[in-house]
Short mmCIF file of C-alpha atoms in Angstrom, two decimals:
data_model
loop_
_atom_site.label_atom_id
_atom_site.label_comp_id
_atom_site.label_asym_id
_atom_site.label_seq_id
_atom_site.Cartn_x
_atom_site.Cartn_y
_atom_site.Cartn_z
CA MET A 1 -6.46 168.29 122.46
CA GLU A 2 -6.26 171.60 123.54
CA PHE A 3 -10.30 171.84 124.12
CA PHE A 4 -10.35 168.60 126.73
CA SER A 5 -7.94 169.58 128.95
CA ASP A 6 -10.30 173.32 129.36
CA HIS A 7 -13.85 171.74 129.31
CA TYR A 8 -14.07 169.72 132.00
CA LEU A 9 -15.70 165.83 131.36
CA GLY A 10 -19.48 166.59 132.50
CA HIS A 11 -19.40 170.23 130.15
CA ILE A 12 -19.33 167.15 127.57
CA LEU A 13 -21.07 164.71 128.59
CA ASN A 14 -24.08 166.97 129.55
CA ARG A 15 -23.93 168.45 125.95
CA PHE A 16 -23.75 165.08 123.93
CA SER A 17 -26.54 163.66 125.82
CA GLU A 18 -29.12 165.76 127.55
CA ASP A 19 -28.64 168.97 125.05
CA LEU A 20 -28.84 166.16 121.98
CA LEU A 21 -31.93 165.10 123.76
CA TYR A 22 -33.42 168.35 123.96
CA ILE A 23 -32.79 169.72 120.32
CA ASP A 24 -33.19 166.58 118.72
CA GLU A 25 -37.12 165.20 120.55
CA ARG A 26 -38.57 168.41 123.17
CA VAL A 27 -37.44 171.33 120.81
CA PRO A 28 -39.29 169.86 117.62
CA TYR A 29 -42.46 168.69 119.99
CA SER A 30 -42.80 171.70 121.67
CA LEU A 31 -42.48 174.29 118.63
CA TYR A 32 -45.26 171.62 117.05
CA LEU A 33 -47.16 172.43 119.83
CA GLY A 34 -46.55 176.03 120.33
CA LEU A 35 -47.35 176.85 116.60
CA GLU A 36 -50.43 174.62 117.01
CA ALA A 37 -52.25 175.99 119.85
CA ILE A 38 -50.83 179.92 118.14
CA ALA A 39 -53.94 178.41 114.88
CA GLU A 40 -56.75 176.98 117.44
CA MET A 41 -56.48 180.64 119.11
CA VAL A 42 -56.41 182.52 115.72
CA GLY A 43 -60.08 180.13 114.55
CA ILE A 44 -61.53 180.79 118.58
CA ILE A 45 -60.91 184.34 118.11
CA ILE A 46 -62.60 184.49 114.23
CA LEU A 47 -65.66 182.88 115.60
CA MET A 48 -66.32 184.52 119.58
CA GLY A 49 -65.44 188.00 116.96
CA THR A 50 -68.89 186.83 114.55
CA VAL A 51 -70.87 186.67 117.83
CA ASN A 52 -69.80 190.12 118.85
CA GLY A 53 -66.69 192.34 117.66
CA THR A 54 -66.40 193.40 121.26
CA PHE A 55 -64.88 189.98 122.43
CA LEU A 56 -61.97 190.56 119.49
CA MET A 57 -60.32 193.35 121.78
CA ALA A 58 -61.60 191.42 125.08
CA SER A 59 -59.30 188.73 122.94
CA LEU A 60 -56.28 190.16 121.99
CA ALA A 61 -55.79 191.40 125.78
CA PHE A 62 -55.70 188.33 126.94
CA CYS A 63 -53.06 187.18 124.55
CA ILE A 64 -51.31 190.46 125.14
CA LEU A 65 -51.40 190.31 129.11
CA PRO A 66 -49.64 187.11 129.38
CA LEU A 67 -47.56 187.66 126.65
CA VAL A 68 -46.18 191.37 128.46
CA THR A 69 -45.08 188.77 131.37
CA SER A 70 -43.29 186.08 129.73
CA ILE A 71 -41.13 189.27 128.42
CA PHE A 72 -39.97 189.41 131.82
CA CYS A 73 -39.61 186.59 133.32
CA LEU A 74 -37.66 185.05 130.19
CA LYS A 75 -35.10 186.39 131.61
CA ILE A 76 -35.49 184.40 134.79
CA GLY A 77 -36.23 181.32 132.87
CA ARG A 78 -33.34 181.05 130.99
CA ALA A 79 -30.88 182.18 133.94
CA LEU A 80 -32.50 179.24 135.48
CA LYS A 81 -31.97 176.58 132.96
CA ARG A 82 -28.26 177.40 132.63
CA LEU A 83 -27.37 177.41 136.44
CA GLU A 84 -29.57 173.58 136.22
CA ILE A 85 -28.15 172.62 133.05
CA SER A 86 -24.72 173.87 135.37
CA THR A 87 -25.02 171.66 138.21
CA ARG A 88 -26.00 168.71 135.59
CA CYS A 89 -23.16 169.02 134.66
CA SER A 90 -21.37 168.66 137.74
CA LEU A 91 -23.12 165.83 138.73
CA LEU A 92 -22.01 164.15 135.87
CA GLY A 93 -18.81 164.72 136.18
CA LEU A 94 -18.36 163.42 139.76
CA ILE A 95 -20.29 160.43 138.21
CA ASN A 96 -17.61 159.18 135.84
CA ALA A 97 -14.96 159.92 138.01
CA THR A 98 -16.12 157.75 140.38
CA ALA A 99 -16.60 154.94 137.80
CA GLU A 100 -13.15 155.28 136.86
CA GLY A 101 -11.77 155.21 140.22
CA LEU A 102 -14.05 152.68 141.86
CA PRO A 103 -10.12 150.84 142.62
CA THR A 104 -9.09 153.86 144.68
CA ILE A 105 -12.13 154.29 146.44
CA ARG A 106 -12.15 151.14 147.52
CA SER A 107 -8.51 150.09 148.30
CA ALA A 108 -9.00 153.40 150.37
CA ARG A 109 -11.96 153.00 151.84
CA VAL A 110 -13.41 156.26 150.81
CA GLU A 111 -16.80 155.47 149.52
CA ASN A 112 -18.71 157.77 152.94
CA ILE A 113 -16.61 160.80 151.19
CA LEU A 114 -18.07 159.76 148.12
CA ILE A 115 -21.39 159.32 148.84
CA GLN A 116 -21.44 163.12 150.81
CA GLU A 117 -20.32 164.41 147.96
CA PHE A 118 -22.26 162.77 145.69
CA ASP A 119 -25.20 163.73 147.93
CA ARG A 120 -24.44 167.47 148.06
CA HIS A 121 -24.43 167.97 144.16
CA GLN A 122 -27.65 165.83 143.95
CA ASP A 123 -29.40 167.79 145.81
CA LEU A 124 -27.33 171.24 144.70
CA TYR A 125 -28.72 170.05 140.99
CA THR A 126 -32.32 168.89 143.01
CA SER A 127 -32.91 172.41 144.00
CA ALA A 128 -31.73 174.23 140.63
CA SER A 129 -34.05 172.09 138.65
CA TYR A 130 -37.14 172.59 141.46
CA LEU A 131 -36.40 176.34 141.03
CA TYR A 132 -37.02 175.66 136.84
CA LEU A 133 -40.22 173.64 138.04
CA CYS A 134 -41.51 176.12 140.27
CA TRP A 135 -40.96 179.43 138.12
CA PHE A 136 -42.60 177.50 134.78
CA ARG A 137 -46.07 176.72 137.08
CA ALA A 138 -45.79 180.46 138.13
CA LEU A 139 -46.34 181.28 134.41
CA SER A 140 -49.18 178.61 134.59
CA TYR A 141 -50.97 180.47 137.44
CA ILE A 142 -50.70 184.01 135.66
CA VAL A 143 -52.66 182.37 132.55
CA ASP A 144 -55.06 181.37 134.88
CA ILE A 145 -54.70 184.61 136.25
CA CYS A 146 -55.94 185.90 133.21
CA PHE A 147 -58.63 184.01 132.60
CA VAL A 148 -60.43 184.68 135.39
CA ILE A 149 -60.10 188.23 134.20
CA PHE A 150 -61.21 187.35 130.45
CA THR A 151 -64.33 185.87 131.30
CA THR A 152 -65.49 188.09 133.98
CA GLY A 153 -64.52 190.52 130.91
CA VAL A 154 -67.01 188.94 128.77
CA ILE A 155 -69.56 188.07 131.10
CA ILE A 156 -69.08 191.36 131.47
CA ILE A 157 -70.14 192.26 128.24
CA LEU A 158 -73.05 190.23 127.54
CA LEU A 159 -74.84 191.85 130.26
CA LEU A 160 -74.40 194.99 129.19
CA ASN A 161 -74.97 194.65 125.59
CA ASP A 162 -78.14 196.26 124.27
CA ASP A 163 -77.89 193.43 121.16
CA ASP A 164 -80.32 190.71 121.34
CA ILE A 165 -77.84 188.00 121.45
CA SER A 166 -79.38 184.53 121.96
CA ALA A 167 -78.72 182.34 124.89
CA ALA A 168 -77.36 179.30 122.77
CA HIS A 169 -74.48 182.49 121.08
CA VAL A 170 -74.09 183.10 125.16
CA GLY A 171 -73.27 178.88 125.77
CA PHE A 172 -70.57 179.59 122.67
CA VAL A 173 -68.85 181.87 123.62
CA LEU A 174 -68.13 180.89 127.32
CA SER A 175 -67.37 177.41 125.57
CA GLN A 176 -65.33 178.85 123.58
CA ALA A 177 -63.58 180.87 126.05
CA SER A 178 -62.96 178.03 128.25
CA LEU A 179 -61.20 176.65 125.09
CA PHE A 180 -59.69 179.89 124.20
CA LYS A 181 -58.11 179.67 127.67
CA ARG A 182 -56.47 176.08 126.64
CA SER A 183 -55.49 176.88 124.01
CA LEU A 184 -53.32 180.35 125.44
CA ASP A 185 -51.61 178.20 128.35
CA VAL A 186 -50.79 174.67 125.81
CA GLY A 187 -49.67 178.32 123.68
CA PHE A 188 -47.95 180.11 126.77
CA ARG A 189 -46.63 177.35 128.40
CA ARG A 190 -45.20 175.66 125.02
CA ILE A 191 -43.23 178.89 124.04
CA THR A 192 -41.74 179.82 126.43
CA LYS A 193 -40.89 176.06 127.45
CA LEU A 194 -39.57 176.18 123.67
CA GLU A 195 -37.30 179.51 124.60
CA THR A 196 -35.56 177.96 127.40
CA GLU A 197 -34.77 174.56 125.36
CA MET A 198 -32.71 176.65 123.20
CA THR A 199 -30.32 177.49 125.85
CA ALA A 200 -29.21 173.48 125.10
CA VAL A 201 -28.84 174.63 121.21
CA GLU A 202 -26.36 177.78 122.27
CA ARG A 203 -24.60 175.70 124.24
CA ILE A 204 -23.93 173.28 121.02
CA LEU A 205 -23.39 175.78 118.65
CA ASP A 206 -21.10 177.11 121.14
CA TYR A 207 -19.07 173.91 120.06
CA THR A 208 -18.77 174.57 116.94
CA LYS A 209 -16.90 177.52 117.26
CA GLN A 210 -13.89 175.85 118.61
CA LYS A 211 -10.42 176.01 117.05
CA LEU A 212 -9.27 172.88 115.07
CA GLU A 213 -5.74 171.73 114.39
CA PRO A 214 -4.19 173.50 111.55
CA LYS A 215 -3.54 169.78 109.16
CA SER A 216 -1.70 171.99 106.57
CA GLY A 217 1.20 170.85 105.49
CA THR A 218 3.58 169.78 103.23
CA VAL A 219 2.71 165.32 102.58
CA MET A 220 6.40 163.75 101.74
CA ASP A 221 6.46 159.82 100.43
CA GLY A 222 8.21 157.91 102.21
CA TRP A 223 8.94 159.97 105.57
CA PRO A 224 9.78 158.81 108.06
CA GLN A 225 13.56 156.91 105.79
CA ARG A 226 15.86 157.08 109.12
CA GLU A 227 13.84 157.78 112.25
CA GLY A 228 16.12 160.33 113.94
CA ILE A 229 14.27 162.53 116.95
CA LYS A 230 15.81 166.08 117.43
CA PHE A 231 15.10 168.50 119.85
CA SER A 232 16.03 172.03 119.54
CA ASN A 233 15.48 174.98 122.25
CA VAL A 234 12.09 173.76 122.85
CA TYR A 235 9.40 175.69 125.10
CA PHE A 236 6.10 174.06 126.83
CA SER A 237 3.43 174.95 128.29
CA TYR A 238 -0.07 174.78 129.30
CA SER A 239 -1.45 177.95 130.78
CA SER A 240 1.03 180.93 129.62
CA ALA A 241 4.42 181.11 128.62
CA ASP A 242 5.45 181.90 132.39
CA ASN A 243 4.79 178.11 133.53
CA ASN A 244 7.13 176.26 131.13
CA VAL A 245 6.82 172.14 131.38
CA LEU A 246 9.74 172.59 129.18
CA LEU A 247 12.45 174.55 129.29
CA ASN A 248 15.17 174.59 126.39
CA LEU A 249 14.91 171.09 125.56
CA ASN A 250 17.57 169.83 123.84
CA PHE A 251 18.09 165.86 122.80
CA THR A 252 18.90 163.60 120.18
CA ILE A 253 17.62 159.83 119.72
CA GLY A 254 19.51 158.21 117.22
CA PRO A 255 17.72 156.23 114.57
CA HIS A 256 16.79 152.27 115.94
CA LYS A 257 17.10 153.29 119.35
CA THR A 258 15.37 152.52 122.92
CA VAL A 259 15.32 155.32 124.89
CA ALA A 260 13.59 155.35 128.21
CA ILE A 261 11.86 159.02 129.42
CA VAL A 262 12.60 158.22 133.11
CA GLY A 263 11.00 160.43 135.98
CA ARG A 264 8.30 160.93 138.87
CA THR A 265 4.59 162.01 137.96
CA GLY A 266 4.76 166.24 137.17
CA ALA A 267 8.30 166.00 135.57
CA GLY A 268 7.86 165.97 131.88
CA LYS A 269 7.58 162.52 130.28
CA SER A 270 3.57 163.06 129.04
CA SER A 271 4.39 165.80 127.95
CA ILE A 272 7.42 165.64 125.73
CA ILE A 273 5.12 162.95 124.05
CA SER A 274 2.10 165.74 123.48
CA THR A 275 4.67 168.01 121.65
CA ILE A 276 5.99 165.33 119.37
CA LEU A 277 2.19 164.17 118.17
CA ARG A 278 1.61 168.18 118.26
CA LEU A 279 -1.17 167.74 120.94
CA HIS A 280 -0.48 170.66 122.29
CA LYS A 281 1.13 173.58 121.08
CA PHE A 282 5.21 174.60 121.80
CA GLN A 283 7.96 176.28 121.20
CA GLY A 284 11.14 175.91 118.59
CA ASN A 285 12.19 173.61 116.72
CA ILE A 286 11.20 169.39 116.83
CA SER A 287 12.70 167.46 113.69
CA ILE A 288 12.22 163.35 112.72
CA ASP A 289 14.42 162.42 109.76
CA GLY A 290 15.58 165.96 109.49
CA VAL A 291 11.93 167.45 108.73
CA ASP A 292 10.23 169.93 111.06
CA ILE A 293 7.64 168.42 112.02
CA THR A 294 4.84 171.23 112.28
CA THR A 295 5.38 171.87 108.07
CA LEU A 296 4.32 168.07 107.95
CA PRO A 297 -0.04 167.34 108.44
CA LEU A 298 -0.92 166.37 111.62
CA ASP A 299 -2.46 163.16 109.93
CA ASN A 300 0.76 162.63 107.93
CA LEU A 301 2.71 162.49 111.50
CA ARG A 302 0.81 161.07 113.31
CA SER A 303 -0.20 157.95 111.50
CA ASN A 304 3.59 157.29 111.37
CA ILE A 305 3.82 157.23 114.71
CA SER A 306 2.47 154.13 117.18
CA VAL A 307 1.40 154.95 120.71
CA ILE A 308 0.49 151.99 122.83
CA SER A 309 -0.66 153.45 125.85
CA GLN A 310 -0.80 152.86 129.52
CA ASP A 311 -4.91 153.07 129.11
CA LEU A 312 -6.32 150.32 126.97
CA VAL A 313 -8.87 151.01 124.88
CA LEU A 314 -11.14 148.13 123.15
CA PHE A 315 -13.79 149.11 120.46
CA THR A 316 -16.83 147.55 120.77
CA GLY A 317 -16.65 145.60 117.04
CA THR A 318 -14.62 142.16 115.64
CA VAL A 319 -11.18 141.62 116.28
CA ARG A 320 -10.07 143.28 112.76
CA GLU A 321 -12.08 146.16 113.03
CA ASN A 322 -10.12 145.79 116.68
CA ILE A 323 -6.33 145.64 115.08
CA ASP A 324 -7.06 146.96 111.64
CA LEU A 325 -8.70 150.81 112.57
CA SER A 326 -8.26 151.62 108.86
CA GLY A 327 -9.13 148.61 107.29
CA LYS A 328 -6.14 148.39 105.25
CA TYR A 329 -4.65 145.71 105.17
CA GLN A 330 -4.48 141.50 104.65
CA ASP A 331 -5.85 139.27 106.88
CA ASP A 332 -2.00 137.48 106.96
CA ASP A 333 -1.15 140.57 108.41
CA ILE A 334 -3.83 140.58 111.05
CA TRP A 335 -3.36 136.44 112.05
CA ASN A 336 0.41 137.12 111.95
CA ALA A 337 0.05 140.35 114.47
CA LEU A 338 -1.97 137.94 116.78
CA ARG A 339 0.63 135.19 116.56
CA THR A 340 3.35 137.27 117.64
CA VAL A 341 1.73 138.22 120.53
CA ASN A 342 0.32 134.77 121.50
CA LEU A 343 -3.26 135.97 121.16
CA GLU A 344 -4.33 133.85 117.99
CA MET A 345 -5.67 130.16 119.81
CA LEU A 346 -8.26 133.28 121.75
CA PHE A 347 -10.32 133.61 118.91
CA PRO A 348 -12.32 131.47 115.91
CA ASP A 349 -11.65 133.95 113.48
CA LEU A 350 -11.24 137.80 112.67
CA ASN A 351 -14.65 138.29 112.60
CA TYR A 352 -14.90 137.34 116.49
CA ARG A 353 -17.08 140.60 117.85
CA ILE A 354 -14.98 141.91 121.39
CA SER A 355 -16.58 144.14 123.48
CA SER A 356 -14.73 147.01 125.75
CA VAL A 357 -16.91 145.69 128.71
CA ASP A 358 -17.75 142.52 128.92
CA VAL A 359 -15.06 140.56 126.39
CA ASN A 360 -13.28 137.99 128.14
CA LEU A 361 -9.00 139.36 127.94
CA SER A 362 -7.21 139.09 131.36
CA LEU A 363 -5.87 143.27 131.70
CA GLY A 364 -2.13 141.40 129.83
CA GLN A 365 -3.86 140.39 127.41
CA LYS A 366 -5.53 143.44 126.91
CA GLN A 367 -2.12 145.38 126.82
CA LEU A 368 -1.27 142.68 124.22
CA PHE A 369 -3.95 143.06 122.14
CA CYS A 370 -3.13 146.95 121.79
CA LEU A 371 0.44 145.81 121.83
CA ALA A 372 -0.60 143.73 117.84
CA ARG A 373 -2.69 147.44 116.30
CA ALA A 374 1.10 148.68 116.38
CA ILE A 375 2.78 145.78 115.08
CA VAL A 376 0.47 145.17 111.97
CA ARG A 377 1.17 148.54 111.48
CA LYS A 378 4.66 148.26 110.52
CA ASN A 379 4.98 152.24 112.39
CA LYS A 380 8.89 152.99 112.51
CA ILE A 381 8.80 154.94 115.43
CA ILE A 382 7.29 153.19 118.65
CA ILE A 383 5.79 155.49 121.59
CA MET A 384 5.42 153.55 124.66
CA ASP A 385 3.23 155.04 127.78
CA GLU A 386 3.71 153.56 131.17
CA VAL A 387 2.99 149.89 129.04
CA THR A 388 3.78 147.30 132.13
CA ALA A 389 2.56 149.14 134.85
CA ASN A 390 -0.06 147.44 135.86
CA LEU A 391 0.71 143.97 134.25
CA ASP A 392 2.52 141.26 135.94
CA GLN A 393 6.05 139.65 136.22
CA GLY A 394 5.11 136.87 133.18
CA ALA A 395 2.99 139.85 130.83
CA GLU A 396 5.82 142.13 131.01
CA ALA A 397 8.30 140.49 130.60
CA MET A 398 6.66 138.76 126.73
CA ILE A 399 6.97 142.98 126.35
CA HIS A 400 9.93 143.33 126.49
CA LYS A 401 10.85 140.23 124.17
CA ILE A 402 8.77 141.07 121.56
CA VAL A 403 9.77 145.13 121.81
CA ARG A 404 13.24 143.42 121.46
CA GLU A 405 12.38 141.21 118.61
CA GLU A 406 9.57 143.42 117.10
CA PHE A 407 10.64 146.53 117.44
CA SER A 408 14.62 146.68 116.87
CA GLN A 409 14.69 148.22 113.79
CA CYS A 410 12.52 151.24 114.80
CA THR A 411 12.96 153.81 117.31
CA VAL A 412 11.10 153.11 120.43
CA ILE A 413 10.78 155.79 123.03
CA MET A 414 9.36 154.32 126.36
CA ILE A 415 8.17 156.28 129.39
CA THR A 416 7.80 154.68 132.53
CA HIS A 417 8.65 155.80 136.90
CA TRP A 418 11.59 153.24 137.37
CA ILE A 419 15.38 153.15 136.08
CA ILE A 420 14.88 149.69 136.48
CA TYR A 421 13.08 149.37 133.23
CA LEU A 422 16.18 150.21 131.14
CA ASN A 423 18.13 147.26 132.64
CA VAL A 424 14.64 145.02 131.42
CA THR A 425 15.24 145.83 127.35
CA LYS A 426 18.44 146.35 127.10
#
């Protein structure tokens, strides 16, 4: 999870969209055209050399001049390509953030500010893209100049040659020179473009070097049994040890207790949850059922904790696939969970397909749908993060009722801004 905290969303989207497009389609195509053009050039040079060996030297000089030019220009091209990609990242990030915050933007009536911000990012990206395009066309112009010099040299060689060269051979050499120019132009542009497109490969390979979460540990069968949670001298910081979000935190949550963590935004409520799930590194000791959670494999730890978030997540697929993510529960268990949250009448069967976009569910029903996932898993530790923040009183009351009835034998941690939440869930 530290990866998503340290990397801008626009950069991630750009790598898994535009950069993968370059790797999958454009890089192989450029490589194919470049190699094809090189093969054509070799054949044309051999044919021209059969007419007069002097043309071999002229052809090699024609090839070397653009090659030397490209060596000096490729650094500029790579820099311009990186600039184009980075400005596209900012544009994608702004579009994504705007789409997620549309209700806030409309309620605050700041559409014009977002339009101006988008225009600014769009202008910056267009400017960088135009600079790269101009650089690429300048290379083609250099090839054209080299061709003029090459053609002039070929004509001079033909005029000054003492050998009796027929008119057919002269026409053949000039026609092949024209084809040679076309092949060199295509090959030069494609190989140069391939070099700049390899920046996408470089960016993707950079993600393969990211540190992975340590998943090693000792698997304990039947854990947890009593579900007690204890924090001992816990320190936590997102950036450095000098700016701790959690400072010497000590508390104990008894088994089968319902506890609310109440506080304003930035008080550290979600940080406590992230340490329990080991989303970030922390100092100190956190134990569940007397077992230090750092000694457990991450899969074992997180699979025994159900998290119900304020951010509703539905996947494109069937009802069964959405509730039973691991595919290990029976149909009766899934129907019982849907019946508990009063959603069984909405779906004719478990193979009914739903989507995160066009599903015909209200906000409260979506939250109940996510609650059914926790019910079917039957975990003994439940974490609820602002689950009723965006719901009406009816849906909120239903969720409280389900929590009291279904999670009475579980350890429940609730995150909320309001102290009234405690009175409702007693």
